[in-house]
């Protein structure tokens, strides 16, 4: 259906509503600061200097200075335009031409950029003042004379050469309101914010800060004059860190050009396996540090989860997966405006989940479980003492079978019950401590069973598998409740006694199969229960 155009009208957006609305694009403070640093790196900076100033009234100013290529007045106008011209380098960390403005005004009402280009000694300064825009209802960019402090900082960082300073003033969205906005509580809160920013920069720009990583240009970043050190999430220099899977995957783009992404899965050491305690602490072995670490052009854009494939569980803490790609895959991965996340297509998502990750997840789980088993052994020490006392006091009254050893070396016993006399194999063990003759634990039981009957110092007993998920997720969280532990122990001991009291030559194999199936079902049923938090007393 053809249409006849009568006329066209240019409809400019309302200046106040638009510039105020763009403050609410969802930036977090650290992400916003990273967007400014991206621009510095895109400009070829080798030094980025960040400074916070809070005056006695609590007014905050933030300066981000760099020694990059800088801008002349035309370049400055373009940089301050909402939706600036595309950079000549498609691999630039800056992508949409909005980050400088939206990231800054998300936290301040006055954004200034002061710059000197490599081809001129002139220093230019432009400012977006949201209050001014609202007052005159126009997209009016202000040009000002640089302040002396800005010129001094620019010269200090650039050694008199090209560079840029981004200045945030009228900062109104970093700190909450305090009765004394310049007092000690507000200043301590600002220090916490700066410390969080330091951690964020050390992670996001790890490849740029690390001189050993040759694929990214070396950049020094300072926060209040202190150099920020790179944080390596993969603990690459630890001897026990393992690369358990890696792949470079070729990809054909819609224009038939070829590109690739790389993926590498690391299993890092458990806390006690690190070279020293300080390195273990620095590794940040927390639930929110597992998962994918996604790098675009060597800059981290997303980390700390499994992109919806799996939940973050403690048994995945030791698995960190490095995923790297360049700008050619931006459209394929749907990189968002804040460059903080990607969206995988179904084929890649399913390949990662079903083919690439299963083996690394098993490796990480195995290493974690060994550590958990050691931890469980510590925290459950003495947990079954009351059960042994309770069962021991009633043993004669509730015993259903008499068990005599015929060959201890071969675990052969003779069971006498109401069905008759039968020969079976039963673990014959010695008590590990006085009184532990009815309920004991082991870090493994054949066939992965949760429990099995045994004979301890000639007493009918139950041996419980501390490696079984039911023990981790049901027993361990209830250690503080002696009644609960006694109740579960009594149940398992009674099942063993009932087994010995009813067993015969025809049923003995079926009864073991029953234990196997119950153990298997319990393993499945507790799968989604939370992992216990084992307190570290050291």
Short mmCIF file of N, CA, C and O in Angstrom, two decimals, residues 48-165:
data_model
loop_
_atom_site.label_atom_id
_atom_site.label_comp_id
_atom_site.label_asym_id
_atom_site.label_seq_id
_atom_site.Cartn_x
_atom_site.Cartn_y
_atom_site.Cartn_z
N UNK A 48 45.67 6.50 34.25
CA UNK A 48 44.37 7.06 34.63
C UNK A 48 44.45 7.38 36.12
O UNK A 48 44.80 6.51 36.92
N UNK A 49 44.15 8.61 36.47
CA UNK A 49 44.28 9.07 37.85
C UNK A 49 42.90 9.53 38.35
O UNK A 49 42.31 10.46 37.81
N UNK A 50 42.40 8.85 39.39
CA UNK A 50 41.07 9.13 39.93
C UNK A 50 41.22 9.77 41.31
O UNK A 50 41.96 9.25 42.15
N UNK A 51 40.52 10.87 41.53
CA UNK A 51 40.61 11.55 42.82
C UNK A 51 39.22 11.96 43.32
O UNK A 51 38.41 12.47 42.56
N UNK A 52 38.99 11.69 44.61
CA UNK A 52 37.76 12.10 45.28
C UNK A 52 38.09 13.25 46.23
O UNK A 52 39.08 13.19 46.97
N UNK A 53 37.25 14.27 46.23
CA UNK A 53 37.42 15.38 47.16
C UNK A 53 36.08 15.63 47.84
O UNK A 53 35.05 15.78 47.16
N UNK A 54 36.07 15.64 49.16
CA UNK A 54 34.88 16.02 49.93
C UNK A 54 35.24 17.24 50.78
O UNK A 54 36.19 17.19 51.58
N UNK A 55 34.51 18.34 50.57
CA UNK A 55 34.82 19.53 51.36
C UNK A 55 34.15 19.45 52.73
O UNK A 55 33.48 18.46 53.06
N UNK A 56 34.32 20.50 53.54
CA UNK A 56 33.84 20.45 54.92
C UNK A 56 32.33 20.40 55.01
O UNK A 56 31.77 19.99 56.03
N UNK A 57 31.63 20.80 53.93
CA UNK A 57 30.17 20.74 53.91
C UNK A 57 29.65 19.40 53.40
O UNK A 57 28.44 19.16 53.41
N UNK A 58 30.57 18.57 52.94
CA UNK A 58 30.16 17.27 52.43
C UNK A 58 29.93 17.25 50.93
O UNK A 58 29.48 16.24 50.38
N UNK A 59 30.23 18.36 50.24
CA UNK A 59 30.10 18.38 48.78
C UNK A 59 31.23 17.55 48.17
O UNK A 59 32.39 17.72 48.53
N UNK A 60 30.86 16.65 47.25
CA UNK A 60 31.83 15.72 46.66
C UNK A 60 32.12 16.12 45.22
O UNK A 60 31.21 16.45 44.45
N UNK A 61 33.40 16.11 44.88
CA UNK A 61 33.84 16.26 43.49
C UNK A 61 34.71 15.06 43.14
O UNK A 61 35.48 14.58 43.98
N UNK A 62 34.58 14.58 41.91
CA UNK A 62 35.37 13.43 41.46
C UNK A 62 36.07 13.82 40.16
O UNK A 62 35.44 14.37 39.24
N UNK A 63 37.36 13.52 40.11
CA UNK A 63 38.16 13.82 38.92
C UNK A 63 38.74 12.52 38.36
O UNK A 63 39.30 11.71 39.11
N UNK A 64 38.57 12.32 37.06
CA UNK A 64 39.19 11.18 36.37
C UNK A 64 40.06 11.75 35.27
O UNK A 64 39.55 12.23 34.24
N UNK A 65 41.37 11.75 35.49
CA UNK A 65 42.32 12.35 34.55
C UNK A 65 43.09 11.26 33.84
O UNK A 65 43.37 10.20 34.41
N UNK A 66 43.47 11.52 32.57
CA UNK A 66 44.27 10.54 31.83
C UNK A 66 45.26 11.25 30.91
O UNK A 66 45.17 12.46 30.69
N UNK A 67 46.21 10.49 30.42
CA UNK A 67 47.22 11.01 29.49
C UNK A 67 46.99 10.48 28.08
O UNK A 67 47.94 10.21 27.34
N UNK A 68 45.72 10.31 27.73
CA UNK A 68 45.39 9.83 26.38
C UNK A 68 45.56 10.90 25.33
O UNK A 68 46.19 11.95 25.56
N UNK A 69 44.98 10.69 24.16
CA UNK A 69 45.21 11.57 23.01
C UNK A 69 44.55 12.93 23.16
O UNK A 69 44.90 13.89 22.46
N UNK A 70 43.59 13.07 24.07
CA UNK A 70 42.95 14.35 24.28
C UNK A 70 42.07 14.76 23.11
O UNK A 70 41.93 14.04 22.12
N UNK A 71 41.47 15.98 23.23
CA UNK A 71 40.54 16.47 22.20
C UNK A 71 40.70 17.96 22.02
O UNK A 71 40.98 18.70 22.97
N UNK A 72 40.48 18.38 20.78
CA UNK A 72 40.35 19.81 20.53
C UNK A 72 38.88 20.19 20.76
O UNK A 72 38.07 19.36 21.19
N UNK A 73 38.52 21.42 20.44
CA UNK A 73 37.15 21.87 20.73
C UNK A 73 36.11 21.07 19.95
O UNK A 73 35.07 20.69 20.49
N UNK A 74 36.39 20.79 18.67
CA UNK A 74 35.43 20.00 17.88
C UNK A 74 35.27 18.59 18.45
O UNK A 74 34.15 18.06 18.53
N UNK A 75 36.40 18.01 18.83
CA UNK A 75 36.34 16.68 19.43
C UNK A 75 35.60 16.68 20.74
O UNK A 75 34.86 15.74 21.08
N UNK A 76 35.75 17.76 21.51
CA UNK A 76 35.08 17.89 22.79
C UNK A 76 33.57 18.01 22.60
O UNK A 76 32.78 17.40 23.33
N UNK A 77 33.17 18.78 21.60
CA UNK A 77 31.73 18.91 21.32
C UNK A 77 31.15 17.55 20.94
O UNK A 77 30.07 17.17 21.40
N UNK A 78 31.87 16.82 20.11
CA UNK A 78 31.39 15.49 19.72
C UNK A 78 31.30 14.55 20.92
O UNK A 78 30.32 13.81 21.08
N UNK A 79 32.31 14.58 21.78
CA UNK A 79 32.31 13.70 22.95
C UNK A 79 31.17 14.01 23.90
O UNK A 79 30.61 13.11 24.54
N UNK A 80 30.78 15.31 23.97
CA UNK A 80 29.71 15.71 24.88
C UNK A 80 28.32 15.57 24.25
O UNK A 80 27.31 15.74 24.94
N UNK A 81 28.27 15.26 22.97
CA UNK A 81 26.98 15.05 22.31
C UNK A 81 26.39 13.72 22.76
O UNK A 81 27.08 12.71 22.84
N UNK A 82 25.10 13.69 23.08
CA UNK A 82 24.42 12.44 23.41
C UNK A 82 24.26 11.63 22.13
O UNK A 82 23.52 12.03 21.22
N UNK A 83 24.99 10.54 22.04
CA UNK A 83 25.05 9.76 20.80
C UNK A 83 26.14 10.31 19.92
O UNK A 83 25.91 10.69 18.76
N UNK A 84 27.37 10.38 20.46
CA UNK A 84 28.49 10.95 19.72
C UNK A 84 28.85 10.07 18.53
O UNK A 84 28.43 8.92 18.43
N UNK A 85 29.63 10.65 17.62
CA UNK A 85 30.01 9.93 16.41
C UNK A 85 30.76 8.65 16.77
O UNK A 85 31.48 8.59 17.77
N UNK A 86 30.61 7.66 15.91
CA UNK A 86 31.28 6.37 16.14
C UNK A 86 32.79 6.54 16.07
O UNK A 86 33.32 7.28 15.24
N UNK A 87 33.49 5.87 16.98
CA UNK A 87 34.95 5.93 16.97
C UNK A 87 35.50 5.23 15.73
O UNK A 87 34.93 4.25 15.25
N UNK A 88 36.64 5.69 15.24
CA UNK A 88 37.23 5.04 14.06
C UNK A 88 37.66 3.60 14.32
O UNK A 88 37.68 2.78 13.40
N UNK A 89 38.01 3.28 15.57
CA UNK A 89 38.41 1.92 15.91
C UNK A 89 37.20 1.14 16.40
O UNK A 89 36.69 1.42 17.49
N UNK A 90 36.70 0.16 15.65
CA UNK A 90 35.52 -0.59 16.09
C UNK A 90 35.77 -1.44 17.33
O UNK A 90 34.84 -1.87 17.99
N UNK A 91 37.04 -1.66 17.65
CA UNK A 91 37.37 -2.43 18.84
C UNK A 91 37.48 -1.59 20.09
O UNK A 91 37.86 -2.09 21.15
N UNK A 92 37.14 -0.32 19.99
CA UNK A 92 37.23 0.58 21.14
C UNK A 92 36.36 0.09 22.28
O UNK A 92 35.29 -0.49 22.08
N UNK A 93 36.81 0.36 23.51
CA UNK A 93 36.00 0.00 24.68
C UNK A 93 34.73 0.83 24.74
O UNK A 93 33.71 0.41 25.25
N UNK A 94 34.78 2.07 24.24
CA UNK A 94 33.57 2.86 24.12
C UNK A 94 32.78 2.36 22.91
O UNK A 94 33.34 2.14 21.86
N UNK A 95 31.46 2.20 23.09
CA UNK A 95 30.70 1.53 22.03
C UNK A 95 29.54 2.35 21.49
O UNK A 95 29.37 2.46 20.28
N UNK A 96 28.72 2.96 22.34
CA UNK A 96 27.47 3.54 21.88
C UNK A 96 27.48 5.07 21.82
O UNK A 96 26.53 5.67 21.33
N UNK A 97 28.51 5.72 22.38
CA UNK A 97 28.54 7.17 22.35
C UNK A 97 27.64 7.81 23.39
O UNK A 97 27.31 8.99 23.31
N UNK A 98 27.24 7.04 24.40
CA UNK A 98 26.38 7.56 25.46
C UNK A 98 27.01 7.46 26.84
O UNK A 98 26.60 8.15 27.77
N UNK A 99 27.99 6.59 26.99
CA UNK A 99 28.50 6.24 28.31
C UNK A 99 28.99 7.41 29.12
O UNK A 99 28.65 7.55 30.30
N UNK A 100 29.81 8.31 28.52
CA UNK A 100 30.34 9.44 29.26
C UNK A 100 29.23 10.25 29.91
O UNK A 100 29.30 10.60 31.09
N UNK A 101 28.19 10.54 29.14
CA UNK A 101 27.11 11.40 29.63
C UNK A 101 26.17 10.67 30.59
O UNK A 101 25.91 11.14 31.71
N UNK A 102 25.65 9.53 30.18
CA UNK A 102 24.67 8.83 31.02
C UNK A 102 25.31 8.28 32.28
O UNK A 102 24.69 8.29 33.35
N UNK A 103 26.54 7.78 32.18
CA UNK A 103 27.22 7.25 33.37
C UNK A 103 27.48 8.36 34.37
O UNK A 103 27.30 8.20 35.59
N UNK A 104 27.90 9.51 33.87
CA UNK A 104 28.24 10.63 34.76
C UNK A 104 27.01 11.23 35.41
O UNK A 104 26.94 11.40 36.64
N UNK A 105 26.01 11.58 34.59
CA UNK A 105 24.84 12.26 35.15
C UNK A 105 23.94 11.33 35.94
O UNK A 105 22.99 11.79 36.59
N UNK A 106 24.22 10.03 35.91
CA UNK A 106 23.52 9.12 36.81
C UNK A 106 23.86 9.43 38.26
O UNK A 106 23.10 9.08 39.17
N UNK A 107 24.99 10.14 38.48
CA UNK A 107 25.44 10.40 39.86
C UNK A 107 25.75 11.86 40.14
O UNK A 107 25.96 12.24 41.28
N UNK A 108 25.82 12.68 39.10
CA UNK A 108 26.09 14.10 39.33
C UNK A 108 25.21 14.95 38.43
O UNK A 108 24.71 14.48 37.40
N UNK A 109 25.04 16.20 38.80
CA UNK A 109 24.23 17.13 38.00
C UNK A 109 25.10 18.08 37.18
O UNK A 109 24.57 18.91 36.42
N UNK A 110 26.40 17.95 37.33
CA UNK A 110 27.30 18.84 36.59
C UNK A 110 28.49 18.03 36.10
O UNK A 110 29.30 17.55 36.89
N UNK A 111 28.58 17.84 34.78
CA UNK A 111 29.65 17.07 34.15
C UNK A 111 30.51 18.01 33.32
O UNK A 111 30.02 18.68 32.40
N UNK A 112 31.80 18.06 33.64
CA UNK A 112 32.74 18.87 32.86
C UNK A 112 33.81 17.98 32.28
O UNK A 112 34.24 17.00 32.90
N UNK A 113 34.27 18.32 31.08
CA UNK A 113 35.38 17.63 30.45
C UNK A 113 36.40 18.67 30.02
O UNK A 113 36.08 19.60 29.25
N UNK A 114 37.60 18.54 30.54
CA UNK A 114 38.70 19.45 30.22
C UNK A 114 39.75 18.67 29.46
O UNK A 114 40.17 17.60 29.91
N UNK A 115 40.19 19.19 28.31
CA UNK A 115 41.06 18.37 27.47
C UNK A 115 42.05 19.21 26.67
O UNK A 115 41.78 20.37 26.32
N UNK A 116 43.19 18.57 26.40
CA UNK A 116 44.21 19.15 25.51
C UNK A 116 44.62 18.07 24.53
O UNK A 116 44.97 16.96 24.90
N UNK A 117 44.52 18.39 23.24
CA UNK A 117 44.85 17.41 22.21
C UNK A 117 46.34 17.36 21.98
O UNK A 117 47.09 18.27 22.37
N UNK A 118 46.78 16.31 21.29
CA UNK A 118 48.21 16.15 21.02
C UNK A 118 48.71 17.14 19.97
O UNK A 118 49.92 17.33 19.81
N UNK A 119 47.76 17.77 19.26
CA UNK A 119 48.15 18.70 18.19
C UNK A 119 48.04 20.16 18.62
O UNK A 119 48.21 21.06 17.79
N UNK A 120 47.74 20.41 19.89
CA UNK A 120 47.54 21.79 20.31
C UNK A 120 47.92 21.95 21.78
O UNK A 120 47.82 21.02 22.57
N UNK A 121 48.34 23.15 22.13
CA UNK A 121 48.62 23.45 23.53
C UNK A 121 47.42 24.05 24.23
O UNK A 121 47.44 24.31 25.42
N UNK A 122 46.35 24.28 23.47
CA UNK A 122 45.15 24.89 24.04
C UNK A 122 44.37 23.88 24.87
O UNK A 122 44.16 22.74 24.45
N UNK A 123 43.95 24.31 26.03
CA UNK A 123 43.13 23.47 26.90
C UNK A 123 41.69 23.96 26.81
O UNK A 123 41.41 25.15 27.06
N UNK A 124 40.77 23.07 26.43
CA UNK A 124 39.36 23.41 26.30
C UNK A 124 38.55 22.73 27.40
O UNK A 124 38.89 21.63 27.84
N UNK A 125 37.47 23.39 27.82
CA UNK A 125 36.62 22.83 28.87
C UNK A 125 35.15 23.02 28.49
O UNK A 125 34.72 24.14 28.19
N UNK A 126 34.41 21.92 28.48
CA UNK A 126 32.97 21.97 28.19
C UNK A 126 32.20 21.36 29.35
O UNK A 126 32.70 20.48 30.05
N UNK A 127 30.95 21.82 29.54
CA UNK A 127 30.18 21.37 30.70
C UNK A 127 28.71 21.17 30.34
O UNK A 127 28.12 21.98 29.64
N UNK A 128 28.19 20.03 30.82
CA UNK A 128 26.74 19.86 30.89
C UNK A 128 26.32 20.14 32.32
O UNK A 128 26.73 19.45 33.25
N UNK A 129 25.50 21.18 32.49
CA UNK A 129 24.95 21.52 33.80
C UNK A 129 23.45 21.27 33.73
O UNK A 129 22.72 22.02 33.05
N UNK A 130 22.97 20.24 34.38
CA UNK A 130 21.57 19.85 34.27
C UNK A 130 20.63 20.94 34.77
O UNK A 130 19.52 21.13 34.23
N UNK A 131 21.06 21.67 35.78
CA UNK A 131 20.21 22.75 36.30
C UNK A 131 20.10 23.88 35.27
O UNK A 131 19.03 24.47 35.09
N UNK A 132 21.19 24.14 34.55
CA UNK A 132 21.16 25.17 33.51
C UNK A 132 20.25 24.75 32.35
O UNK A 132 19.45 25.55 31.85
N UNK A 133 20.36 23.47 31.95
CA UNK A 133 19.52 22.97 30.86
C UNK A 133 18.05 23.06 31.24
O UNK A 133 17.19 23.47 30.44
N UNK A 134 17.74 22.70 32.47
CA UNK A 134 16.34 22.76 32.93
C UNK A 134 15.84 24.19 32.99
O UNK A 134 14.67 24.47 32.69
N UNK A 135 16.72 25.11 33.34
CA UNK A 135 16.31 26.51 33.47
C UNK A 135 16.01 27.14 32.12
O UNK A 135 15.01 27.86 31.97
N UNK A 136 16.85 26.84 31.10
CA UNK A 136 16.64 27.51 29.81
C UNK A 136 15.91 26.62 28.81
O UNK A 136 15.58 27.07 27.71
N UNK A 137 15.68 25.35 29.17
CA UNK A 137 14.95 24.41 28.32
C UNK A 137 15.59 24.22 26.95
O UNK A 137 14.92 24.11 25.93
N UNK A 138 16.93 24.18 26.92
CA UNK A 138 17.66 23.95 25.68
C UNK A 138 18.87 23.07 25.96
O UNK A 138 19.43 23.08 27.06
N UNK A 139 19.30 22.34 24.91
CA UNK A 139 20.49 21.50 25.00
C UNK A 139 21.71 22.41 24.82
O UNK A 139 22.40 22.36 23.80
N UNK A 140 21.99 23.20 25.82
CA UNK A 140 23.06 24.19 25.72
C UNK A 140 24.29 23.70 26.47
O UNK A 140 24.31 23.59 27.69
N UNK A 141 25.33 23.40 25.70
CA UNK A 141 26.61 22.97 26.25
C UNK A 141 27.44 24.20 26.57
O UNK A 141 27.61 25.08 25.71
N UNK A 142 27.96 24.29 27.77
CA UNK A 142 28.72 25.47 28.21
C UNK A 142 30.21 25.27 28.01
O UNK A 142 30.74 24.19 28.28
N UNK A 143 30.89 26.33 27.53
CA UNK A 143 32.35 26.32 27.45
C UNK A 143 32.90 27.30 28.47
O UNK A 143 32.45 28.46 28.54
N UNK A 144 33.86 26.82 29.27
CA UNK A 144 34.36 27.59 30.40
C UNK A 144 35.88 27.65 30.38
O UNK A 144 36.55 26.83 29.72
N UNK A 145 36.42 28.58 31.12
CA UNK A 145 37.87 28.62 31.34
C UNK A 145 38.24 27.54 32.34
O UNK A 145 37.60 27.41 33.39
N UNK A 146 39.24 26.70 32.04
CA UNK A 146 39.66 25.68 33.01
C UNK A 146 40.13 26.33 34.31
O UNK A 146 40.75 27.39 34.29
N UNK A 147 39.81 25.69 35.42
CA UNK A 147 40.27 26.18 36.72
C UNK A 147 41.73 25.83 36.92
O UNK A 147 42.25 24.89 36.32
N UNK A 148 42.38 26.56 37.79
CA UNK A 148 43.81 26.37 38.03
C UNK A 148 44.09 24.95 38.52
O UNK A 148 45.07 24.32 38.10
N UNK A 149 43.21 24.44 39.41
CA UNK A 149 43.41 23.09 39.93
C UNK A 149 43.33 22.04 38.81
O UNK A 149 44.07 21.05 38.82
N UNK A 150 42.45 22.28 37.84
CA UNK A 150 42.32 21.34 36.72
C UNK A 150 43.57 21.38 35.85
O UNK A 150 44.05 20.33 35.40
N UNK A 151 44.09 22.57 35.60
CA UNK A 151 45.31 22.69 34.79
C UNK A 151 46.48 22.01 35.48
O UNK A 151 47.29 21.33 34.84
N UNK A 152 46.58 22.20 36.80
CA UNK A 152 47.67 21.56 37.55
C UNK A 152 47.56 20.03 37.47
O UNK A 152 48.56 19.33 37.27
N UNK A 153 46.35 19.51 37.64
CA UNK A 153 46.15 18.06 37.57
C UNK A 153 46.43 17.53 36.17
O UNK A 153 47.09 16.50 36.01
N UNK A 154 45.98 18.27 35.16
CA UNK A 154 46.22 17.84 33.77
C UNK A 154 47.72 17.79 33.49
O UNK A 154 48.22 16.82 32.89
N UNK A 155 48.44 18.79 33.91
CA UNK A 155 49.89 18.81 33.67
C UNK A 155 50.60 17.72 34.46
O UNK A 155 51.56 17.12 33.98
N UNK A 156 50.12 17.47 35.67
CA UNK A 156 50.74 16.42 36.50
C UNK A 156 50.58 15.04 35.85
O UNK A 156 51.53 14.26 35.80
N UNK A 157 49.40 14.75 35.36
CA UNK A 157 49.12 13.42 34.80
C UNK A 157 49.70 13.26 33.41
O UNK A 157 50.13 12.16 33.03
N UNK A 158 49.74 14.34 32.63
CA UNK A 158 50.17 14.23 31.23
C UNK A 158 51.60 14.68 31.00
O UNK A 158 52.11 14.56 29.88
N UNK A 159 52.25 15.20 32.04
CA UNK A 159 53.59 15.76 31.88
C UNK A 159 53.59 16.87 30.84
O UNK A 159 54.52 16.99 30.02
N UNK A 160 52.51 17.64 30.83
CA UNK A 160 52.40 18.77 29.91
C UNK A 160 51.97 18.40 28.51
O UNK A 160 51.92 19.27 27.63
N UNK A 161 51.62 17.15 28.29
CA UNK A 161 51.24 16.72 26.94
C UNK A 161 49.72 16.55 26.87
O UNK A 161 48.97 17.13 27.64
N UNK A 162 49.25 15.74 25.91
CA UNK A 162 47.82 15.59 25.70
C UNK A 162 47.17 14.79 26.83
O UNK A 162 47.81 13.95 27.47
N UNK A 163 45.88 15.07 27.03
CA UNK A 163 45.15 14.32 28.04
C UNK A 163 43.80 14.94 28.31
O UNK A 163 43.43 15.97 27.73
N UNK A 164 43.06 14.32 29.23
CA UNK A 164 41.69 14.74 29.50
C UNK A 164 41.36 14.56 30.98
O UNK A 164 41.85 13.64 31.63
N UNK A 165 40.52 15.46 31.49
CA UNK A 165 39.97 15.31 32.84
C UNK A 165 38.46 15.32 32.74
O UNK A 165 37.87 16.22 32.16
#
